[in-house]
Amino acid sequence: MTNRLDILETCKAELYSAVVCDTLDGLGLRNQAVAPGLAPLADDMTIFGYARVGLYMPIYHDDAQVDVYEHEIALVDDLAPGDVPVISCNGNLGIAPWGELLSTRAQVLQSAGCITDGCVRDVRMICDMGYPVFCGGRNPADTKYRGKMMWYDVPGVIGGVLVNSGDLVIADLDGIVFIPRDRIDDVVAGALDKVRSENTVRDELRAGRSLAEVFEKHGIL
């Protein structure tokens, strides 16, 4: 698979975070699942897309020199179809770096969703528009006077996972998993093999076979 949007459509059709995490484990990539704590704004929200990392730091004032929104605006305006702003605030829940207006612009650009370990505001409006967001919490406090995106498209850490722009992210009710950009093809191929095998196992369990029997036969549980 080479086309980035074709990969996303395949993932949406067949994959989910748990089977991708198992596949990553099998390839020795065992620190790709974000630590529990980031949750979707609504249970039916899922994200399949490519990370665009933005890093925030705390600030305590704003003026023309600080120009608090400059990098945030630049990142959002540069989103391509399937991109996912991954906003690392180092777990700072005192700011809401994402809201309804950014969601509106991102949705127009066909962004696949947003992930942040900070907070989100304008929650009702974001849910009404159906733009998927996973976050550390909800807070009406804007970043103005409180935080600024200092860099984007640089490595960042979110939920204990090192993320680079271009990494593939899959997020659902079970959690958030990042696939390193240089391993996307083999991880997706392995996950597809696993999920198709799991379908066979599920059918055999429903037919009455025991866990021991199906595990001995398929090595999948």
PDB file of N, CA and C in Angstrom, residues 122-187:
ATOM      1  N   ASP A 122     -15.692  24.462  23.898  1.00  0.00           N
ATOM      2  CA  ASP A 122     -16.731  24.467  22.854  1.00  0.00           C
ATOM      3  C   ASP A 122     -17.168  23.041  22.540  1.00  0.00           C
ATOM      4  N   VAL A 123     -17.254  22.215  23.566  1.00  0.00           N
ATOM      5  CA  VAL A 123     -17.466  20.783  23.372  1.00  0.00           C
ATOM      6  C   VAL A 123     -18.775  20.489  22.659  1.00  0.00           C
ATOM      7  N   ARG A 124     -19.847  21.138  23.073  1.00  0.00           N
ATOM      8  CA  ARG A 124     -21.139  20.847  22.448  1.00  0.00           C
ATOM      9  C   ARG A 124     -21.103  21.143  20.947  1.00  0.00           C
ATOM     10  N   MET A 125     -20.518  22.262  20.571  1.00  0.00           N
ATOM     11  CA  MET A 125     -20.460  22.632  19.161  1.00  0.00           C
ATOM     12  C   MET A 125     -19.590  21.670  18.367  1.00  0.00           C
ATOM     13  N   ILE A 126     -18.475  21.238  18.963  1.00  0.00           N
ATOM     14  CA  ILE A 126     -17.611  20.274  18.273  1.00  0.00           C
ATOM     15  C   ILE A 126     -18.345  18.949  18.068  1.00  0.00           C
ATOM     16  N   CYS A 127     -19.070  18.513  19.093  1.00  0.00           N
ATOM     17  CA  CYS A 127     -19.830  17.265  18.961  1.00  0.00           C
ATOM     18  C   CYS A 127     -20.927  17.409  17.916  1.00  0.00           C
ATOM     19  N   ASP A 128     -21.593  18.558  17.889  1.00  0.00           N
ATOM     20  CA  ASP A 128     -22.652  18.767  16.906  1.00  0.00           C
ATOM     21  C   ASP A 128     -22.117  18.713  15.472  1.00  0.00           C
ATOM     22  N   MET A 129     -20.893  19.193  15.279  1.00  0.00           N
ATOM     23  CA  MET A 129     -20.339  19.178  13.928  1.00  0.00           C
ATOM     24  C   MET A 129     -19.712  17.833  13.569  1.00  0.00           C
ATOM     25  N   GLY A 130     -19.573  16.954  14.549  1.00  0.00           N
ATOM     26  CA  GLY A 130     -19.091  15.606  14.278  1.00  0.00           C
ATOM     27  C   GLY A 130     -17.613  15.504  14.003  1.00  0.00           C
ATOM     28  N   TYR A 131     -16.832  16.470  14.508  1.00  0.00           N
ATOM     29  CA  TYR A 131     -15.387  16.414  14.315  1.00  0.00           C
ATOM     30  C   TYR A 131     -14.770  15.639  15.485  1.00  0.00           C
ATOM     31  N   PRO A 132     -14.044  14.542  15.213  1.00  0.00           N
ATOM     32  CA  PRO A 132     -13.549  13.700  16.308  1.00  0.00           C
ATOM     33  C   PRO A 132     -12.406  14.366  17.081  1.00  0.00           C
ATOM     34  N   VAL A 133     -12.523  14.411  18.399  1.00  0.00           N
ATOM     35  CA  VAL A 133     -11.480  14.963  19.262  1.00  0.00           C
ATOM     36  C   VAL A 133     -11.292  14.060  20.468  1.00  0.00           C
ATOM     37  N   PHE A 134     -10.031  13.713  20.749  1.00  0.00           N
ATOM     38  CA  PHE A 134      -9.641  13.008  21.968  1.00  0.00           C
ATOM     39  C   PHE A 134      -8.812  13.985  22.806  1.00  0.00           C
ATOM     40  N   CYS A 135      -9.077  14.042  24.112  1.00  0.00           N
ATOM     41  CA  CYS A 135      -8.416  15.068  24.921  1.00  0.00           C
ATOM     42  C   CYS A 135      -8.260  14.626  26.363  1.00  0.00           C
ATOM     43  N   GLY A 136      -7.488  15.455  27.119  1.00  0.00           N
ATOM     44  CA  GLY A 136      -7.265  15.169  28.525  1.00  0.00           C
ATOM     45  C   GLY A 136      -8.370  15.654  29.431  1.00  0.00           C
ATOM     46  N   GLY A 137      -9.258  16.523  28.923  1.00  0.00           N
ATOM     47  CA  GLY A 137     -10.346  17.045  29.731  1.00  0.00           C
ATOM     48  C   GLY A 137     -11.037  18.192  29.030  1.00  0.00           C
ATOM     49  N   ARG A 138     -11.878  18.879  29.786  1.00  0.00           N
ATOM     50  CA  ARG A 138     -12.649  20.007  29.264  1.00  0.00           C
ATOM     51  C   ARG A 138     -12.389  21.221  30.147  1.00  0.00           C
ATOM     52  N   ASN A 139     -12.180  22.358  29.503  1.00  0.00           N
ATOM     53  CA  ASN A 139     -11.817  23.564  30.239  1.00  0.00           C
ATOM     54  C   ASN A 139     -12.130  24.757  29.345  1.00  0.00           C
ATOM     55  N   PRO A 140     -12.843  25.763  29.842  1.00  0.00           N
ATOM     56  CA  PRO A 140     -13.149  26.924  29.004  1.00  0.00           C
ATOM     57  C   PRO A 140     -11.981  27.887  28.819  1.00  0.00           C
ATOM     58  N   ALA A 141     -10.860  27.665  29.510  1.00  0.00           N
ATOM     59  CA  ALA A 141      -9.749  28.626  29.517  1.00  0.00           C
ATOM     60  C   ALA A 141      -8.947  28.562  28.221  1.00  0.00           C
ATOM     61  N   ASP A 142      -8.907  29.668  27.496  1.00  0.00           N
ATOM     62  CA  ASP A 142      -8.143  29.776  26.248  1.00  0.00           C
ATOM     63  C   ASP A 142      -6.648  29.719  26.542  1.00  0.00           C
ATOM     64  N   THR A 143      -5.862  29.476  25.488  1.00  0.00           N
ATOM     65  CA  THR A 143      -4.407  29.489  25.652  1.00  0.00           C
ATOM     66  C   THR A 143      -3.860  30.911  25.805  1.00  0.00           C
ATOM     67  N   LYS A 144      -4.586  31.906  25.333  1.00  0.00           N
ATOM     68  CA  LYS A 144      -4.123  33.297  25.454  1.00  0.00           C
ATOM     69  C   LYS A 144      -3.808  33.596  26.916  1.00  0.00           C
ATOM     70  N   TYR A 145      -2.628  34.136  27.155  1.00  0.00           N
ATOM     71  CA  TYR A 145      -2.080  34.425  28.495  1.00  0.00           C
ATOM     72  C   TYR A 145      -1.606  33.169  29.231  1.00  0.00           C
ATOM     73  N   ARG A 146      -1.829  31.990  28.665  1.00  0.00           N
ATOM     74  CA  ARG A 146      -1.561  30.754  29.415  1.00  0.00           C
ATOM     75  C   ARG A 146      -0.629  29.773  28.706  1.00  0.00           C
ATOM     76  N   GLY A 147      -0.656  29.732  27.389  1.00  0.00           N
ATOM     77  CA  GLY A 147       0.165  28.750  26.676  1.00  0.00           C
ATOM     78  C   GLY A 147       0.319  29.115  25.225  1.00  0.00           C
ATOM     79  N   LYS A 148       1.422  28.691  24.616  1.00  0.00           N
ATOM     80  CA  LYS A 148       1.678  28.980  23.210  1.00  0.00           C
ATOM     81  C   LYS A 148       2.283  27.760  22.536  1.00  0.00           C
ATOM     82  N   MET A 149       1.799  27.460  21.309  1.00  0.00           N
ATOM     83  CA  MET A 149       2.473  26.460  20.494  1.00  0.00           C
ATOM     84  C   MET A 149       3.799  27.053  20.030  1.00  0.00           C
ATOM     85  N   MET A 150       4.885  26.394  20.397  1.00  0.00           N
ATOM     86  CA  MET A 150       6.213  26.919  20.097  1.00  0.00           C
ATOM     87  C   MET A 150       6.804  26.312  18.825  1.00  0.00           C
ATOM     88  N   TRP A 151       6.499  25.059  18.556  1.00  0.00           N
ATOM     89  CA  TRP A 151       7.030  24.360  17.375  1.00  0.00           C
ATOM     90  C   TRP A 151       5.962  23.426  16.839  1.00  0.00           C
ATOM     91  N   TYR A 152       6.059  23.110  15.563  1.00  0.00           N
ATOM     92  CA  TYR A 152       5.217  22.059  15.017  1.00  0.00           C
ATOM     93  C   TYR A 152       6.009  21.265  13.983  1.00  0.00           C
ATOM     94  N   ASP A 153       5.517  20.055  13.717  1.00  0.00           N
ATOM     95  CA  ASP A 153       6.216  19.089  12.866  1.00  0.00           C
ATOM     96  C   ASP A 153       7.607  18.773  13.401  1.00  0.00           C
ATOM     97  N   VAL A 154       7.697  18.675  14.723  1.00  0.00           N
ATOM     98  CA  VAL A 154       8.897  18.207  15.410  1.00  0.00           C
ATOM     99  C   VAL A 154       8.468  17.031  16.296  1.00  0.00           C
ATOM    100  N   PRO A 155       9.406  16.191  16.737  1.00  0.00           N
ATOM    101  CA  PRO A 155       9.015  15.087  17.620  1.00  0.00           C
ATOM    102  C   PRO A 155       8.386  15.609  18.907  1.00  0.00           C
ATOM    103  N   GLY A 156       7.397  14.880  19.391  1.00  0.00           N
ATOM    104  CA  GLY A 156       6.742  15.227  20.646  1.00  0.00           C
ATOM    105  C   GLY A 156       6.322  13.974  21.383  1.00  0.00           C
ATOM    106  N   VAL A 157       6.003  14.131  22.653  1.00  0.00           N
ATOM    107  CA  VAL A 157       5.542  13.007  23.468  1.00  0.00           C
ATOM    108  C   VAL A 157       4.125  13.302  23.938  1.00  0.00           C
ATOM    109  N   ILE A 158       3.252  12.328  23.776  1.00  0.00           N
ATOM    110  CA  ILE A 158       1.888  12.452  24.282  1.00  0.00           C
ATOM    111  C   ILE A 158       1.477  11.117  24.895  1.00  0.00           C
ATOM    112  N   GLY A 159       1.056  11.165  26.140  1.00  0.00           N
ATOM    113  CA  GLY A 159       0.687   9.936  26.837  1.00  0.00           C
ATOM    114  C   GLY A 159       1.805   8.933  26.908  1.00  0.00           C
ATOM    115  N   GLY A 160       3.053   9.422  26.991  1.00  0.00           N
ATOM    116  CA  GLY A 160       4.203   8.543  27.108  1.00  0.00           C
ATOM    117  C   GLY A 160       4.709   7.976  25.802  1.00  0.00           C
ATOM    118  N   VAL A 161       4.106   8.345  24.681  1.00  0.00           N
ATOM    119  CA  VAL A 161       4.504   7.825  23.365  1.00  0.00           C
ATOM    120  C   VAL A 161       5.214   8.925  22.579  1.00  0.00           C
ATOM    121  N   LEU A 162       6.368   8.594  22.020  1.00  0.00           N
ATOM    122  CA  LEU A 162       7.066   9.522  21.135  1.00  0.00           C
ATOM    123  C   LEU A 162       6.374   9.510  19.778  1.00  0.00           C
ATOM    124  N   VAL A 163       5.969  10.692  19.322  1.00  0.00           N
ATOM    125  CA  VAL A 163       5.206  10.820  18.079  1.00  0.00           C
ATOM    126  C   VAL A 163       5.936  11.764  17.139  1.00  0.00           C
ATOM    127  N   ASN A 164       5.977  11.395  15.854  1.00  0.00           N
ATOM    128  CA  ASN A 164       6.503  12.251  14.800  1.00  0.00           C
ATOM    129  C   ASN A 164       5.396  12.551  13.799  1.00  0.00           C
ATOM    130  N   SER A 165       5.446  13.722  13.207  1.00  0.00           N
ATOM    131  CA  SER A 165       4.519  14.017  12.127  1.00  0.00           C
ATOM    132  C   SER A 165       4.678  12.969  11.032  1.00  0.00           C
ATOM    133  N   GLY A 166       3.543  12.469  10.547  1.00  0.00           N
ATOM    134  CA  GLY A 166       3.541  11.400   9.559  1.00  0.00           C
ATOM    135  C   GLY A 166       3.267  10.034  10.143  1.00  0.00           C
ATOM    136  N   ASP A 167       3.362   9.892  11.470  1.00  0.00           N
ATOM    137  CA  ASP A 167       2.973   8.625  12.093  1.00  0.00           C
ATOM    138  C   ASP A 167       1.480   8.403  11.884  1.00  0.00           C
ATOM    139  N   LEU A 168       1.090   7.145  11.737  1.00  0.00           N
ATOM    140  CA  LEU A 168      -0.320   6.797  11.589  1.00  0.00           C
ATOM    141  C   LEU A 168      -0.932   6.619  12.969  1.00  0.00           C
ATOM    142  N   VAL A 169      -2.085   7.249  13.194  1.00  0.00           N
ATOM    143  CA  VAL A 169      -2.756   7.144  14.486  1.00  0.00           C
ATOM    144  C   VAL A 169      -4.122   6.500  14.306  1.00  0.00           C
ATOM    145  N   ILE A 170      -4.423   5.581  15.210  1.00  0.00           N
ATOM    146  CA  ILE A 170      -5.741   4.962  15.274  1.00  0.00           C
ATOM    147  C   ILE A 170      -6.254   5.149  16.696  1.00  0.00           C
ATOM    148  N   ALA A 171      -7.413   5.790  16.828  1.00  0.00           N
ATOM    149  CA  ALA A 171      -7.969   6.102  18.145  1.00  0.00           C
ATOM    150  C   ALA A 171      -9.434   5.686  18.177  1.00  0.00           C
ATOM    151  N   ASP A 172      -9.822   4.989  19.243  1.00  0.00           N
ATOM    152  CA  ASP A 172     -11.212   4.589  19.426  1.00  0.00           C
ATOM    153  C   ASP A 172     -11.478   4.470  20.921  1.00  0.00           C
ATOM    154  N   LEU A 173     -12.574   3.835  21.298  1.00  0.00           N
ATOM    155  CA  LEU A 173     -12.941   3.784  22.718  1.00  0.00           C
ATOM    156  C   LEU A 173     -11.929   3.027  23.569  1.00  0.00           C
ATOM    157  N   ASP A 174     -11.164   2.131  22.969  1.00  0.00           N
ATOM    158  CA  ASP A 174     -10.143   1.410  23.731  1.00  0.00           C
ATOM    159  C   ASP A 174      -8.922   2.272  24.023  1.00  0.00           C
ATOM    160  N   GLY A 175      -8.629   3.241  23.159  1.00  0.00           N
ATOM    161  CA  GLY A 175      -7.461   4.085  23.373  1.00  0.00           C
ATOM    162  C   GLY A 175      -6.864   4.577  22.071  1.00  0.00           C
ATOM    163  N   ILE A 176      -5.612   5.011  22.155  1.00  0.00           N
ATOM    164  CA  ILE A 176      -4.927   5.659  21.035  1.00  0.00           C
ATOM    165  C   ILE A 176      -3.604   4.940  20.783  1.00  0.00           C
ATOM    166  N   VAL A 177      -3.349   4.586  19.534  1.00  0.00           N
ATOM    167  CA  VAL A 177      -2.130   3.885  19.149  1.00  0.00           C
ATOM    168  C   VAL A 177      -1.488   4.623  17.980  1.00  0.00           C
ATOM    169  N   PHE A 178      -0.162   4.800  18.057  1.00  0.00           N
ATOM    170  CA  PHE A 178       0.589   5.431  16.976  1.00  0.00           C
ATOM    171  C   PHE A 178       1.487   4.404  16.303  1.00  0.00           C
ATOM    172  N   ILE A 179       1.451   4.376  14.976  1.00  0.00           N
ATOM    173  CA  ILE A 179       2.337   3.521  14.187  1.00  0.00           C
ATOM    174  C   ILE A 179       3.427   4.403  13.598  1.00  0.00           C
ATOM    175  N   PRO A 180       4.701   4.141  13.917  1.00  0.00           N
ATOM    176  CA  PRO A 180       5.781   4.956  13.354  1.00  0.00           C
ATOM    177  C   PRO A 180       5.696   5.025  11.834  1.00  0.00           C
ATOM    178  N   ARG A 181       5.994   6.174  11.286  1.00  0.00           N
ATOM    179  CA  ARG A 181       5.774   6.412   9.855  1.00  0.00           C
ATOM    180  C   ARG A 181       6.569   5.478   8.964  1.00  0.00           C
ATOM    181  N   ASP A 182       7.723   4.978   9.450  1.00  0.00           N
ATOM    182  CA  ASP A 182       8.527   4.081   8.624  1.00  0.00           C
ATOM    183  C   ASP A 182       8.124   2.611   8.779  1.00  0.00           C
ATOM    184  N   ARG A 183       7.072   2.343   9.565  1.00  0.00           N
ATOM    185  CA  ARG A 183       6.605   0.968   9.749  1.00  0.00           C
ATOM    186  C   ARG A 183       5.136   0.800   9.368  1.00  0.00           C
ATOM    187  N   ILE A 184       4.560   1.805   8.756  1.00  0.00           N
ATOM    188  CA  ILE A 184       3.121   1.775   8.496  1.00  0.00           C
ATOM    189  C   ILE A 184       2.723   0.573   7.646  1.00  0.00           C
ATOM    190  N   ASP A 185       3.407   0.326   6.543  1.00  0.00           N
ATOM    191  CA  ASP A 185       2.987  -0.739   5.625  1.00  0.00           C
ATOM    192  C   ASP A 185       3.009  -2.107   6.295  1.00  0.00           C
ATOM    193  N   ASP A 186       4.108  -2.435   7.016  1.00  0.00           N
ATOM    194  CA  ASP A 186       4.170  -3.767   7.594  1.00  0.00           C
ATOM    195  C   ASP A 186       3.244  -3.922   8.787  1.00  0.00           C
ATOM    196  N   VAL A 187       3.033  -2.854   9.569  1.00  0.00           N
ATOM    197  CA  VAL A 187       2.117  -2.954  10.705  1.00  0.00           C
ATOM    198  C   VAL A 187       0.680  -3.109  10.215  1.00  0.00           C
TER     199      VAL A 187
END
